[in-house]
Structures are given as structure tokens and as C-alpha cells.
Short mmCIF file of C-alpha atoms (C1' of nucleotides) in Angstrom, two decimals:
data_model
loop_
_atom_site.label_atom_id
_atom_site.label_comp_id
_atom_site.label_asym_id
_atom_site.label_seq_id
_atom_site.Cartn_x
_atom_site.Cartn_y
_atom_site.Cartn_z
CA MET A 1 110.02 84.23 149.76
CA SER A 2 110.40 80.76 151.35
CA ASP A 3 111.22 77.92 148.76
CA GLN A 4 112.93 79.51 145.63
CA ILE A 5 116.26 77.13 145.76
CA ASN A 6 116.36 75.41 142.64
CA THR A 7 116.31 77.76 139.78
CA VAL A 8 115.05 81.15 138.04
CA ALA A 9 111.37 80.58 136.78
CA ASN A 10 110.63 78.79 133.77
CA ILE A 11 109.41 80.21 130.82
CA SER A 12 105.55 79.40 130.63
CA LEU A 13 104.03 78.28 127.75
CA TRP A 14 100.10 77.41 126.46
CA LEU A 15 99.55 74.92 123.86
CA VAL A 16 96.36 75.30 121.86
CA GLU A 17 95.88 72.30 119.29
CA ASP A 18 93.05 70.32 118.32
CA ASN A 19 95.11 67.38 117.22
CA ARG A 20 95.41 65.49 120.34
CA HIS A 21 98.60 63.58 119.21
CA PHE A 22 100.50 66.28 118.21
CA GLN A 23 99.07 68.12 121.19
CA GLN A 24 100.65 65.24 123.38
CA THR A 25 104.00 65.40 121.23
CA MET A 26 104.48 69.26 121.97
CA PHE A 27 103.53 69.15 125.70
CA SER A 28 106.13 66.60 126.00
CA LEU A 29 108.82 68.35 124.15
CA ILE A 30 108.21 71.58 125.87
CA ASN A 31 108.31 70.07 129.25
CA GLU A 32 111.40 68.23 128.98
CA SER A 33 113.26 71.47 127.72
CA ASP A 34 115.26 73.12 130.42
CA GLY A 35 113.88 76.49 131.34
CA PHE A 36 110.33 75.70 129.60
CA GLU A 37 107.33 74.88 131.04
CA CYS A 38 104.19 74.07 129.10
CA ALA A 39 101.27 74.90 131.58
CA PHE A 40 98.27 74.04 129.96
CA ALA A 41 97.39 72.36 126.83
CA PHE A 42 93.70 73.25 125.46
CA ASP A 43 91.72 71.98 122.11
CA SER A 44 90.08 75.40 121.24
CA CYS A 45 90.64 79.08 121.54
CA GLU A 46 87.59 79.27 123.46
CA GLU A 47 88.79 76.79 126.01
CA ALA A 48 92.12 78.66 126.36
CA LEU A 49 90.33 82.20 126.67
CA GLU A 50 88.13 81.07 129.22
CA LYS A 51 91.17 80.09 131.28
CA LEU A 52 92.85 83.41 130.86
CA LYS A 53 89.75 84.70 133.01
CA ASN A 54 91.14 83.13 136.24
CA ALA A 55 94.82 82.23 135.51
CA ALA A 56 97.91 84.38 134.96
CA PRO A 57 98.78 84.41 131.26
CA PRO A 58 101.66 82.65 130.05
CA GLU A 59 104.57 84.44 128.24
CA VAL A 60 104.35 82.39 125.08
CA ILE A 61 101.26 80.88 123.40
CA LEU A 62 101.56 77.97 120.79
CA LEU A 63 98.33 78.43 118.50
CA ASP A 64 97.08 76.08 115.97
CA ILE A 65 96.03 78.35 112.92
CA GLY A 66 93.42 75.88 111.69
CA LEU A 67 91.58 75.24 114.48
CA LYS A 68 87.62 74.15 114.64
CA GLY A 69 85.25 77.11 116.11
CA MET A 70 87.38 80.10 116.64
CA ASN A 71 89.92 79.71 114.35
CA GLY A 72 93.85 80.79 114.94
CA ILE A 73 93.64 84.42 113.23
CA GLU A 74 90.58 85.47 115.37
CA GLY A 75 92.09 83.55 118.04
CA VAL A 76 95.47 85.90 117.98
CA LYS A 77 93.31 89.04 118.11
CA LYS A 78 91.51 88.01 121.09
CA PHE A 79 94.20 86.80 122.88
CA LYS A 80 96.18 89.85 122.18
CA GLU A 81 93.24 92.20 123.35
CA ILE A 82 93.29 90.09 126.77
CA THR A 83 97.01 89.84 127.48
CA PRO A 84 98.96 92.09 124.84
CA ALA A 85 102.10 91.30 126.49
CA THR A 86 101.90 87.54 125.54
CA HIS A 87 103.75 86.34 122.58
CA ILE A 88 101.87 83.91 120.13
CA ILE A 89 103.61 81.67 117.70
CA MET A 90 101.26 80.00 115.36
CA LEU A 91 101.55 76.49 114.42
CA THR A 92 100.65 75.41 110.76
CA ILE A 93 101.03 72.44 108.78
CA GLN A 94 101.91 73.82 105.72
CA ASP A 95 103.93 77.20 104.60
CA ASP A 96 100.51 78.83 104.09
CA SER A 97 101.82 82.27 103.76
CA ASN A 98 98.88 84.36 103.28
CA THR A 99 97.34 82.92 106.52
CA VAL A 100 100.72 83.14 108.27
CA PHE A 101 100.86 86.80 107.14
CA GLU A 102 97.58 87.83 108.20
CA ALA A 103 98.50 86.09 111.80
CA LEU A 104 101.28 88.38 111.81
CA CYS A 105 99.36 91.37 111.27
CA ALA A 106 97.02 90.39 113.62
CA GLY A 107 99.53 90.38 116.24
CA ALA A 108 101.56 87.07 116.16
CA SER A 109 105.16 86.85 116.90
CA GLY A 110 106.01 84.38 114.39
CA TYR A 111 105.13 80.62 113.23
CA LEU A 112 106.44 77.42 113.46
CA LEU A 113 105.64 74.64 111.00
CA LYS A 114 104.45 71.65 112.80
CA ASP A 115 107.14 69.09 111.77
CA SER A 116 109.75 71.61 113.06
CA SER A 117 112.78 70.15 114.81
CA PRO A 118 112.46 70.24 118.63
CA GLU A 119 115.62 72.44 118.36
CA ARG A 120 113.50 75.00 116.11
CA VAL A 121 110.40 74.89 118.54
CA ILE A 122 112.98 76.06 121.12
CA GLU A 123 114.83 78.50 119.11
CA SER A 124 111.65 80.40 118.09
CA VAL A 125 110.22 80.61 121.47
CA LYS A 126 113.52 82.07 122.44
CA GLU A 127 113.33 84.64 119.57
CA VAL A 128 109.97 85.94 120.16
CA ILE A 129 110.66 86.32 124.00
CA ALA A 130 113.42 88.39 122.95
CA GLY A 131 111.17 90.46 121.34
CA GLY A 132 111.90 89.12 117.62
CA VAL A 133 109.53 87.81 115.00
CA SER A 134 110.37 84.21 114.11
CA MET A 135 109.44 83.27 110.59
CA ASN A 136 111.28 81.30 107.69
CA ALA A 137 112.72 82.57 104.54
CA HIS A 138 109.93 81.81 102.50
CA ILE A 139 107.75 83.79 104.60
CA ALA A 140 110.14 86.66 104.80
CA LYS A 141 110.21 87.03 101.10
CA LYS A 142 106.68 87.46 100.99
CA ILE A 143 106.66 90.21 103.57
CA VAL A 144 109.60 92.01 101.90
CA ASP A 145 107.72 91.69 98.33
CA MET A 146 104.92 93.35 99.77
CA PHE A 147 106.55 95.89 101.65
CA LYS A 148 108.29 96.91 98.36
CA GLN A 149 105.16 96.93 96.60
CA LEU A 150 103.63 99.46 99.29
CA ASN A 151 106.73 101.47 98.82
CA PRO A 152 106.87 101.70 94.85
CA PRO A 153 110.18 104.02 93.72
CA LYS A 154 108.75 107.40 93.87
CA GLY A 155 108.19 108.95 90.50
CA ASN A 156 110.16 112.18 89.80
CA TYR A 157 108.27 115.12 88.39
CA ARG A 158 111.23 117.45 88.93
CA LEU A 159 109.51 119.66 91.57
CA THR A 160 111.65 122.26 92.90
CA GLU A 161 111.93 122.62 96.61
CA ARG A 162 109.50 125.40 96.86
CA GLU A 163 106.85 123.45 94.86
CA LYS A 164 107.41 120.26 97.07
CA GLU A 165 106.89 122.77 100.11
CA ILE A 166 103.63 124.09 98.96
CA LEU A 167 102.45 120.65 97.63
CA SER A 168 102.73 119.36 101.06
CA PHE A 169 100.76 122.22 102.44
CA LEU A 170 98.16 121.32 99.61
CA VAL A 171 98.01 117.83 100.87
CA THR A 172 97.03 119.27 104.45
CA GLY A 173 94.28 120.84 103.09
CA LEU A 174 95.24 124.52 103.12
CA SER A 175 93.93 127.27 100.77
CA LYS A 176 96.03 129.36 98.73
CA LYS A 177 95.72 132.48 100.99
CA GLN A 178 96.57 130.19 104.10
CA ILE A 179 99.67 128.98 102.25
CA ALA A 180 100.87 132.53 101.05
CA ASP A 181 100.55 133.58 104.91
CA LYS A 182 102.39 130.75 106.13
CA LEU A 183 105.16 131.36 103.72
CA PHE A 184 105.05 134.99 104.05
CA ILE A 185 104.57 135.38 100.07
CA SER A 186 101.94 136.74 97.91
CA PHE A 187 98.55 134.83 97.31
CA HIS A 188 99.60 135.72 93.58
CA THR A 189 103.03 133.66 93.76
CA VAL A 190 101.12 130.73 95.28
CA ASN A 191 98.85 130.60 92.52
CA THR A 192 101.74 130.70 90.24
CA HIS A 193 103.43 127.67 92.05
CA ILE A 194 100.20 125.43 92.08
CA LYS A 195 99.79 126.39 88.31
CA ASN A 196 103.28 124.86 88.02
CA ILE A 197 102.79 122.04 89.95
CA TYR A 198 99.72 121.10 88.23
CA GLU A 199 101.48 121.27 84.93
CA LYS A 200 104.46 119.22 86.23
CA LEU A 201 101.78 116.54 87.64
CA HIS A 202 99.62 116.49 84.74
CA VAL A 203 96.45 117.22 86.92
CA ASN A 204 94.10 120.34 86.94
CA THR A 205 91.97 119.89 90.12
CA ARG A 206 93.24 120.06 94.00
CA ALA A 207 91.90 116.46 94.14
CA GLY A 208 94.12 115.27 91.37
CA VAL A 209 97.23 116.48 93.03
CA ILE A 210 96.50 115.25 96.25
CA SER A 211 95.29 111.66 95.11
CA LYS A 212 98.64 111.67 92.85
CA ALA A 213 100.79 112.81 95.90
CA PHE A 214 99.35 109.88 98.06
CA LYS A 215 99.40 107.21 95.38
CA GLU A 216 103.04 108.04 94.23
CA LYS A 217 104.42 108.68 97.89
CA LEU A 218 105.36 112.16 96.91
CA VAL A 219 104.58 113.57 100.52
CA MET B 1 128.92 67.37 76.52
CA SER B 2 132.08 65.70 77.48
CA ASP B 3 133.42 65.56 80.88
CA GLN B 4 130.40 66.07 83.26
CA ILE B 5 131.55 63.16 85.29
CA ASN B 6 132.14 64.52 88.80
CA THR B 7 129.19 66.48 90.11
CA VAL B 8 126.64 68.93 89.45
CA ALA B 9 128.02 72.30 89.23
CA ASN B 10 128.78 74.04 92.54
CA ILE B 11 126.87 77.16 93.39
CA SER B 12 129.09 80.12 92.53
CA LEU B 13 129.75 82.92 94.96
CA TRP B 14 131.40 86.26 94.85
CA LEU B 15 132.59 88.26 97.82
CA VAL B 16 132.81 91.79 98.47
CA GLU B 17 134.54 92.98 101.68
CA ASP B 18 137.34 95.38 102.43
CA ASN B 19 138.34 93.96 105.81
CA ARG B 20 141.17 91.52 104.15
CA HIS B 21 141.21 89.38 107.01
CA PHE B 22 137.41 88.43 107.16
CA GLN B 23 137.73 88.32 103.26
CA GLN B 24 140.05 85.47 103.65
CA THR B 25 138.05 83.46 106.38
CA MET B 26 134.89 83.92 104.39
CA PHE B 27 136.56 82.70 101.22
CA SER B 28 138.00 79.73 102.68
CA LEU B 29 134.82 78.67 104.71
CA ILE B 30 132.94 78.90 101.16
CA ASN B 31 135.32 76.92 99.36
CA GLU B 32 135.67 74.13 101.90
CA SER B 33 131.95 73.81 101.73
CA ASP B 34 130.59 71.02 99.51
CA GLY B 35 128.29 72.35 96.56
CA PHE B 36 129.90 75.92 96.86
CA GLU B 37 132.67 77.99 95.39
CA CYS B 38 133.74 81.62 95.99
CA ALA B 39 134.93 82.41 92.68
CA PHE B 40 136.19 85.82 93.40
CA ALA B 41 136.82 88.29 95.99
CA PHE B 42 136.61 92.10 95.67
CA ASP B 43 137.67 95.09 97.91
CA SER B 44 135.08 97.31 96.68
CA CYS B 45 131.76 97.47 94.71
CA GLU B 46 133.56 99.30 91.99
CA GLU B 47 135.90 96.19 91.29
CA ALA B 48 133.33 93.63 91.59
CA LEU B 49 131.08 95.89 88.84
CA GLU B 50 134.00 96.05 86.53
CA LYS B 51 134.42 92.41 86.68
CA LEU B 52 130.78 91.79 85.87
CA LYS B 53 131.49 93.51 82.44
CA ASN B 54 133.26 90.44 81.21
CA ALA B 55 132.43 87.43 83.57
CA ALA B 56 129.52 85.26 84.01
CA PRO B 57 127.46 86.68 87.13
CA PRO B 58 127.52 84.43 90.23
CA GLU B 59 124.36 83.26 91.95
CA VAL B 60 124.91 85.02 94.84
CA ILE B 61 127.10 87.81 96.01
CA LEU B 62 128.13 88.28 99.74
CA LEU B 63 128.55 92.22 100.16
CA ASP B 64 129.62 94.07 102.91
CA ILE B 65 127.16 96.72 103.85
CA GLY B 66 129.74 99.19 105.00
CA LEU B 67 132.09 99.77 102.05
CA LYS B 68 134.44 102.67 101.43
CA GLY B 69 133.40 104.15 98.06
CA MET B 70 130.52 103.08 96.72
CA ASN B 71 128.44 101.50 99.97
CA GLY B 72 126.42 98.56 100.07
CA ILE B 73 123.10 100.04 99.51
CA GLU B 74 124.11 101.81 96.32
CA GLY B 75 125.91 98.61 95.44
CA VAL B 76 122.92 96.32 95.64
CA LYS B 77 121.04 98.58 93.32
CA LYS B 78 123.73 98.84 90.83
CA PHE B 79 124.11 94.76 90.98
CA LYS B 80 120.60 94.09 90.63
CA GLU B 81 120.33 96.50 87.52
CA ILE B 82 123.07 94.64 85.79
CA THR B 83 122.26 90.94 87.20
CA PRO B 84 119.01 91.00 88.68
CA ALA B 85 118.62 87.07 89.22
CA THR B 86 121.78 87.25 91.20
CA HIS B 87 120.79 87.00 94.95
CA ILE B 88 122.71 89.42 97.17
CA ILE B 89 123.32 88.70 100.98
CA MET B 90 124.45 91.51 103.01
CA LEU B 91 127.47 91.44 105.45
CA THR B 92 127.00 93.27 108.66
CA ILE B 93 128.82 93.82 111.85
CA GLN B 94 126.03 94.98 113.73
CA ASP B 95 122.48 94.46 113.72
CA ASP B 96 121.63 97.84 112.36
CA SER B 97 118.27 97.47 111.13
CA ASN B 98 117.55 100.82 109.20
CA THR B 99 120.60 100.03 106.93
CA VAL B 100 119.36 96.29 106.59
CA PHE B 101 115.84 97.50 105.78
CA GLU B 102 117.16 99.69 102.93
CA ALA B 103 119.16 97.09 101.56
CA LEU B 104 116.44 94.68 101.45
CA CYS B 105 114.11 97.48 99.74
CA ALA B 106 116.83 97.95 97.28
CA GLY B 107 116.69 94.53 96.57
CA ALA B 108 118.86 92.51 98.76
CA SER B 109 117.74 88.84 99.46
CA GLY B 110 118.90 88.65 103.16
CA TYR B 111 121.87 89.41 105.43
CA LEU B 112 124.41 87.84 107.66
CA LEU B 113 126.07 89.15 110.78
CA LYS B 114 129.83 88.86 110.27
CA ASP B 115 130.24 86.56 113.38
CA SER B 116 127.73 84.04 112.00
CA SER B 117 128.60 80.38 112.43
CA PRO B 118 130.05 78.51 109.30
CA GLU B 119 126.59 76.78 109.31
CA ARG B 120 124.36 79.82 109.34
CA VAL B 121 126.39 81.33 106.20
CA ILE B 122 125.57 78.08 104.41
CA GLU B 123 122.30 78.25 105.41
CA SER B 124 121.19 81.68 104.29
CA VAL B 125 122.78 81.00 100.97
CA LYS B 126 120.67 78.15 100.65
CA GLU B 127 117.66 79.98 101.77
CA VAL B 128 118.34 82.64 99.24
CA ILE B 129 118.79 80.36 96.26
CA ALA B 130 115.69 78.64 97.04
CA GLY B 131 114.04 82.27 96.53
CA GLY B 132 113.63 82.95 100.24
CA VAL B 133 114.62 86.10 102.33
CA SER B 134 117.25 85.47 105.02
CA MET B 135 116.88 87.46 107.95
CA ASN B 136 116.91 87.27 111.83
CA ALA B 137 113.91 87.54 114.07
CA HIS B 138 115.21 91.12 115.22
CA ILE B 139 114.88 92.40 111.43
CA ALA B 140 111.74 90.53 110.97
CA LYS B 141 109.96 92.22 113.79
CA LYS B 142 111.29 95.69 112.41
CA ILE B 143 109.49 94.72 108.94
CA VAL B 144 106.46 93.55 110.14
CA ASP B 145 106.03 96.35 112.59
CA MET B 146 106.49 98.66 109.65
CA PHE B 147 104.12 96.62 107.63
CA LYS B 148 101.28 97.02 110.51
CA GLN B 149 102.10 100.75 110.63
CA LEU B 150 101.32 100.91 106.83
CA ASN B 151 98.21 99.33 107.21
CA PRO B 152 96.48 100.83 110.38
CA PRO B 153 92.89 99.69 111.31
CA LYS B 154 90.67 101.87 109.37
CA GLY B 155 88.48 104.34 110.95
CA ASN B 156 84.66 104.04 110.94
CA TYR B 157 82.78 107.05 110.21
CA ARG B 158 79.49 105.33 109.57
CA LEU B 159 79.32 106.52 105.80
CA THR B 160 76.53 105.06 104.01
CA GLU B 161 77.06 102.98 100.87
CA ARG B 162 76.32 106.00 98.76
CA GLU B 163 78.55 108.28 100.57
CA LYS B 164 81.42 105.57 100.23
CA GLU B 165 80.51 105.58 96.57
CA ILE B 166 80.72 109.46 96.17
CA LEU B 167 83.92 109.49 98.36
CA SER B 168 85.53 107.30 95.72
CA PHE B 169 84.52 109.47 92.88
CA LEU B 170 85.89 112.57 94.86
CA VAL B 171 89.22 110.70 95.42
CA THR B 172 89.52 110.26 91.77
CA GLY B 173 89.05 114.00 91.23
CA LEU B 174 85.74 114.03 89.95
CA SER B 175 83.50 117.63 90.09
CA LYS B 176 79.92 117.38 91.56
CA LYS B 177 78.71 117.77 88.32
CA GLN B 178 80.86 114.97 86.93
CA ILE B 179 79.66 112.84 89.85
CA ALA B 180 75.96 113.68 89.16
CA ASP B 181 76.19 112.60 85.67
CA LYS B 182 77.80 109.39 86.30
CA LEU B 183 75.36 108.31 89.13
CA PHE B 184 72.40 109.69 87.07
CA ILE B 185 71.49 111.93 89.95
CA SER B 186 70.77 115.68 90.32
CA PHE B 187 73.71 118.04 91.27
CA HIS B 188 72.00 119.03 94.51
CA THR B 189 71.94 115.57 95.74
CA VAL B 190 75.83 115.17 95.15
CA ASN B 191 76.05 118.42 96.99
CA THR B 192 73.80 117.33 99.88
CA HIS B 193 75.67 113.74 99.97
CA ILE B 194 79.16 115.66 100.11
CA LYS B 195 77.95 117.96 102.56
CA ASN B 196 77.14 114.96 104.96
CA ILE B 197 80.46 113.28 104.28
CA TYR B 198 82.32 116.67 105.21
CA GLU B 199 80.33 116.64 108.33
CA LYS B 200 80.87 112.96 109.23
CA LEU B 201 84.89 113.01 108.52
CA HIS B 202 85.00 116.28 110.26
CA VAL B 203 86.60 118.31 107.38
CA ASN B 204 85.31 121.26 105.19
CA THR B 205 87.36 120.92 102.01
CA ARG B 206 87.97 118.61 99.51
CA ALA B 207 91.58 118.46 100.08
CA GLY B 208 90.74 117.41 103.40
CA VAL B 209 88.38 114.65 102.48
CA ILE B 210 90.98 113.20 100.06
CA SER B 211 93.83 113.27 102.41
CA LYS B 212 91.80 111.75 105.43
CA ALA B 213 90.54 108.82 102.96
CA PHE B 214 94.03 108.27 101.95
CA LYS B 215 95.65 108.47 105.53
CA GLU B 216 92.72 106.53 107.04
CA LYS B 217 92.53 103.80 103.90
CA LEU B 218 89.03 104.83 103.63
CA VAL B 219 89.35 103.93 99.93
"C1'" DT C 1 129.73 135.66 82.49
"C1'" DC C 2 125.85 134.61 80.64
"C1'" DA C 3 121.48 132.00 79.99
"C1'" DA C 4 118.53 129.05 82.20
"C1'" DA C 5 115.91 128.03 85.89
"C1'" DA C 6 113.21 129.42 89.91
"C1'" DA C 7 110.88 132.36 92.70
"C1'" DT C 8 108.36 136.32 93.42
"C1'" DA C 9 104.38 139.26 91.99
"C1'" DC C 10 100.22 141.34 89.47
"C1'" DC C 11 95.60 141.18 87.14
"C1'" DA C 12 90.85 139.26 85.34
"C1'" DC C 13 87.03 136.10 85.05
"C1'" DA C 14 84.46 131.89 84.51
"C1'" DA C 15 83.88 127.63 87.18
"C1'" DT C 16 83.34 125.32 90.90
"C1'" DC C 17 82.89 125.06 95.87
"C1'" DG C 18 81.31 125.09 100.47
"C1'" DT C 19 77.43 125.94 103.22
"C1'" DG C 20 73.16 128.39 104.63
"C1'" DC C 21 68.29 126.94 104.38
"C1'" DG C 22 64.08 123.56 103.09
"C1'" DA C 23 61.40 119.58 101.32
"C1'" DT C 24 59.78 114.77 99.64
"C1'" DT C 25 60.09 109.95 99.37
"C1'" DG C 26 61.05 105.04 100.74
"C1'" DT C 27 62.70 101.63 104.42
"C1'" DG C 28 62.86 99.46 108.35
"C1'" DC C 29 61.96 98.95 113.13
"C1'" DC C 30 59.07 98.98 117.38
"C1'" DG D 1 51.09 104.43 113.34
"C1'" DG D 2 55.46 106.99 114.47
"C1'" DC D 3 60.06 107.59 114.69
"C1'" DA D 4 64.79 107.44 112.55
"C1'" DC D 5 67.54 107.36 108.59
"C1'" DA D 6 68.94 107.33 103.74
"C1'" DA D 7 68.39 109.01 99.42
"C1'" DT D 8 66.71 112.25 96.67
"C1'" DC D 9 65.87 117.16 94.94
"C1'" DG D 10 66.08 122.32 95.28
"C1'" DC D 11 67.93 127.46 95.72
"C1'" DA D 12 71.09 131.41 96.80
"C1'" DC D 13 75.29 133.22 97.59
"C1'" DG D 14 80.05 134.13 99.18
"C1'" DA D 15 84.68 131.93 98.70
"C1'" DT D 16 87.93 129.79 96.48
"C1'" DT D 17 89.81 127.71 92.44
"C1'" DG D 18 91.79 127.18 87.97
"C1'" DT D 19 93.48 129.31 84.00
"C1'" DG D 20 94.81 132.73 80.61
"C1'" DG D 21 98.25 136.33 80.59
"C1'" DT D 22 102.69 139.27 81.97
"C1'" DA D 23 106.93 140.42 84.36
"C1'" DT D 24 110.81 141.36 87.62
"C1'" DT D 25 114.62 139.65 90.57
"C1'" DT D 26 117.47 135.94 92.60
"C1'" DT D 27 120.06 131.75 91.88
"C1'" DT D 28 122.18 128.27 89.86
"C1'" DG D 29 125.02 125.91 86.54
"C1'" DA D 30 128.21 125.53 82.62
#
DNA sequence: TCAAAAATACCACAATCGTGCGATTGTGCC
DNA sequence: GGCACAATCGCACGATTGTGGTATTTTTGA
């Protein structure tokens, strides 16, 4: 508790990038920015991971997506295993949405085009530290599209409330008898409801109902 | 082909917003921006939808998410039905991610906080016209999180290739006999395989296997 | 108020399923 | 050679399912 006289601690960043020229540029850019400090710059994930064994993890890692050796995607996973609280921003030359998308799924918090303006770099870092995910409109669209695709408008088979209820029990794997007991109705009634569900969904086996229910998000 | 002397056509926008003060501010902001033109401003979705019947649709609609009458979400759906090529940007007072998320799923191309800077507004419009989706880091995180949730790491139950194959047939609703015929093996063999699958997945009904297969993305 | 829709209940029977056994063959591995 | 494992095949039997009916009561909507 001696010499905390100047300011609050800087945000610490690490840089993993094999292009020495770009590495230098980025390194300087960060260290010249108020409140940020680029502690280390590495040429490969392997080196950075090695360093993590005996150094405090940074708050943010800027990680080239196209590294030799362990590539960025694998890198994200490894880093996140070791220090899950560290935010990782991918660096890419081009707007390759597939790769970026994979990186996000692997745990990255955003990505930056390498030719981004210094302001944009700093803005991204701030965004991820605030808990956000930093991406551009193009990637955002990819993700929203994919999301919509995974959430197709659910088909309407005009199931009644009771039928939906029973469908949900079928999906959990209950037998007719178990459903009857659960709803305090007769086995025969459940039988009838199931017959009606089968007819409405155009299926004729348990397996058919359940697949259809999952595929079309009926449950 | 007569008087195309001045410039390329302006980007046409419509504004749907019931707060008259904000409506005026935004209207002026847009019309003062080079290359943009706010053709109409409406107080409600109903009015704008009415106008669409006899006016050319705009390239972009700025749509308040919290309108009286038909709200923004329903509005997006209606607009998109009538003029799917029109990009819609939602206007929100607060960063309400659930609503914004619904809007995006309903077809919106982005959203703007109402206190965004004029530059941010124009930037968003440009982004959506370029085919992107405009959102901030906070919403982006929500969506990426949701996406990850939909793609959980698949459990490994050490199913053999044959078992996986049979599992996939089970999911499509085939009976033991049908599977046997399809694979040119005996009914009894299929029976055995299914028994083993049940044991490995810790289930004991057809329904159980299929739900588990879907929930854990085994197929 | 009256008809339609939904929920309830019952019966019977063939088909299919789940599960208890046991057994042979081929393959890879130490 | 011996061991583990996957794939194959077999039998038996009780449990459950799917399907063909019919029929009553309650709820809903026009």
C-alpha cells in the first residue's frame, strides 16, 4: 500500500500476432492510449499459453485468428479454459464470417478487422470489458440469420391445450398410464387424446410425434 | 430521362414515432443529412401501413418499439409482409434486450437508442442499407449467448458407429423390423443394438432415446 | 340458444416394444 | 495366446402401443 499515487490501474492487454510489423503497430497504439497497457506481445498461442502459467492473466487478449501452429479458434478455447474471465478479441484481416462465428461460439468476445482505426480498437476493448460482444453489422446479420433459422416459425397443427399438455408429457417419455395418473384422468382418455394428436400431426408412432415436436419446436 | 442533373437519389426513410418532440428532432436530423430524406413521419403503425397502400415503400423505416395501438414488434411483422425489402430499425428508449431481440427475430435490421448521436443514427442507416444488422455490444452478447445455448457441446455416450446409425433410424420413427430390413441384418441384432443404446444413454423407452438425442444434439 | 368442438370414458386386439437370457464371429491389442 | 469389444443372431414373454370403434358431458362461439 505504498505508491498508488498516480491513477487507477491500467487495463492490461496481451497481444498474440505473428506479423511483427502489425504487432509493433498495435503494441504502440495500445500503450499510447490512456488507461490501457499492453503487457506482452507474442508470436503464437503456444508462447502466450506458456506465459499464463506464471503470470497474472490479462483482462483482454487480442488474438490473431490465422496463426501458424495453434490457430485462433483452438487458441480461444485453450485460453478460456485457463482464464475464463479474460475477454478475447479476434483479429482478422478479412471479414470472414464463418471463422469469426466459430470464434464467438468458442468463447471470443468480439473481433476486429486489422485495419480498424485506433479509436475503433479502443472502443472494442471497452465494449468487451463492459461485458458486451463487439462485432460489426455484417457478422451481426450472419448471426441473426442463423438464429432465425434455428427458430423457425412453429407450425400450427391446431392442437388443443389438453393435447399440447399431453404432447409435452409424451416428449418427456411418459407412458399412457403415467400420463393418465399425472392428469387424474382415465387411461382411455389419454389414449383418445394421443390418437387425436397423431391424426393432427400426421404421424402414427411415438417416435414420429417426438421428432416432429422437436423439429418444429412444438415443445 | 430528363432532369437527373443534381445528384443520385436520396435514401428515403419513414419515421414512425408517437412522441412529437422526438419525431421532429429526428425528422430534421435526417433531412439535414446529405443523401437522406425523411419522406413521412407517422404517429402510429396503422397510419404508416395505410400510407403503404398508395405510396412507394421507403428503403428504411425507423420504428418506435413502444407505440400505442399496434406495437413495434407486430409492426415489424406487418411491414415486412408488405414490403420485405425495406429495412427496419427499431427505436428504443432503453436497452431492453428481450424486446429488441424479438424485433430482430421478427425481421428488424437493427435498433437505435433514442439518445444516439446523429452520427450514430446515420451510421446505423448506412449499415442496414449495406445489408448488415445494426446492434450494440450488449444486445450482441445476448444473441451470441443464446446461440451458444442452442448449440450445447454434445455429450459423448461412446456409441459405436453401428449404434449411431441405428439411433438415427430410431429418430426417424422406424420400427425394429424396418431397421433390420434397411440394414440387411436380423431383427434380433437390431433388438440387441437398441438394448445397448438404451443402456448407454440411460433410458428405457423409445421416447427417452429420441428426446435425449434431440436435446443433446446426438443426431 | 343451439351446434360445434373439446374433453372425458370405455372396449378389444393385433402389433410392437423392452428385457431377461445365451451364443458365435471377427478385429485389434498387449 | 488371451482379452476386450463390436457386431451378429437367437428365443421367450409380459408390457405397452396403435387403431378400430362408440358414447357422454362440458365448454365455447356465433
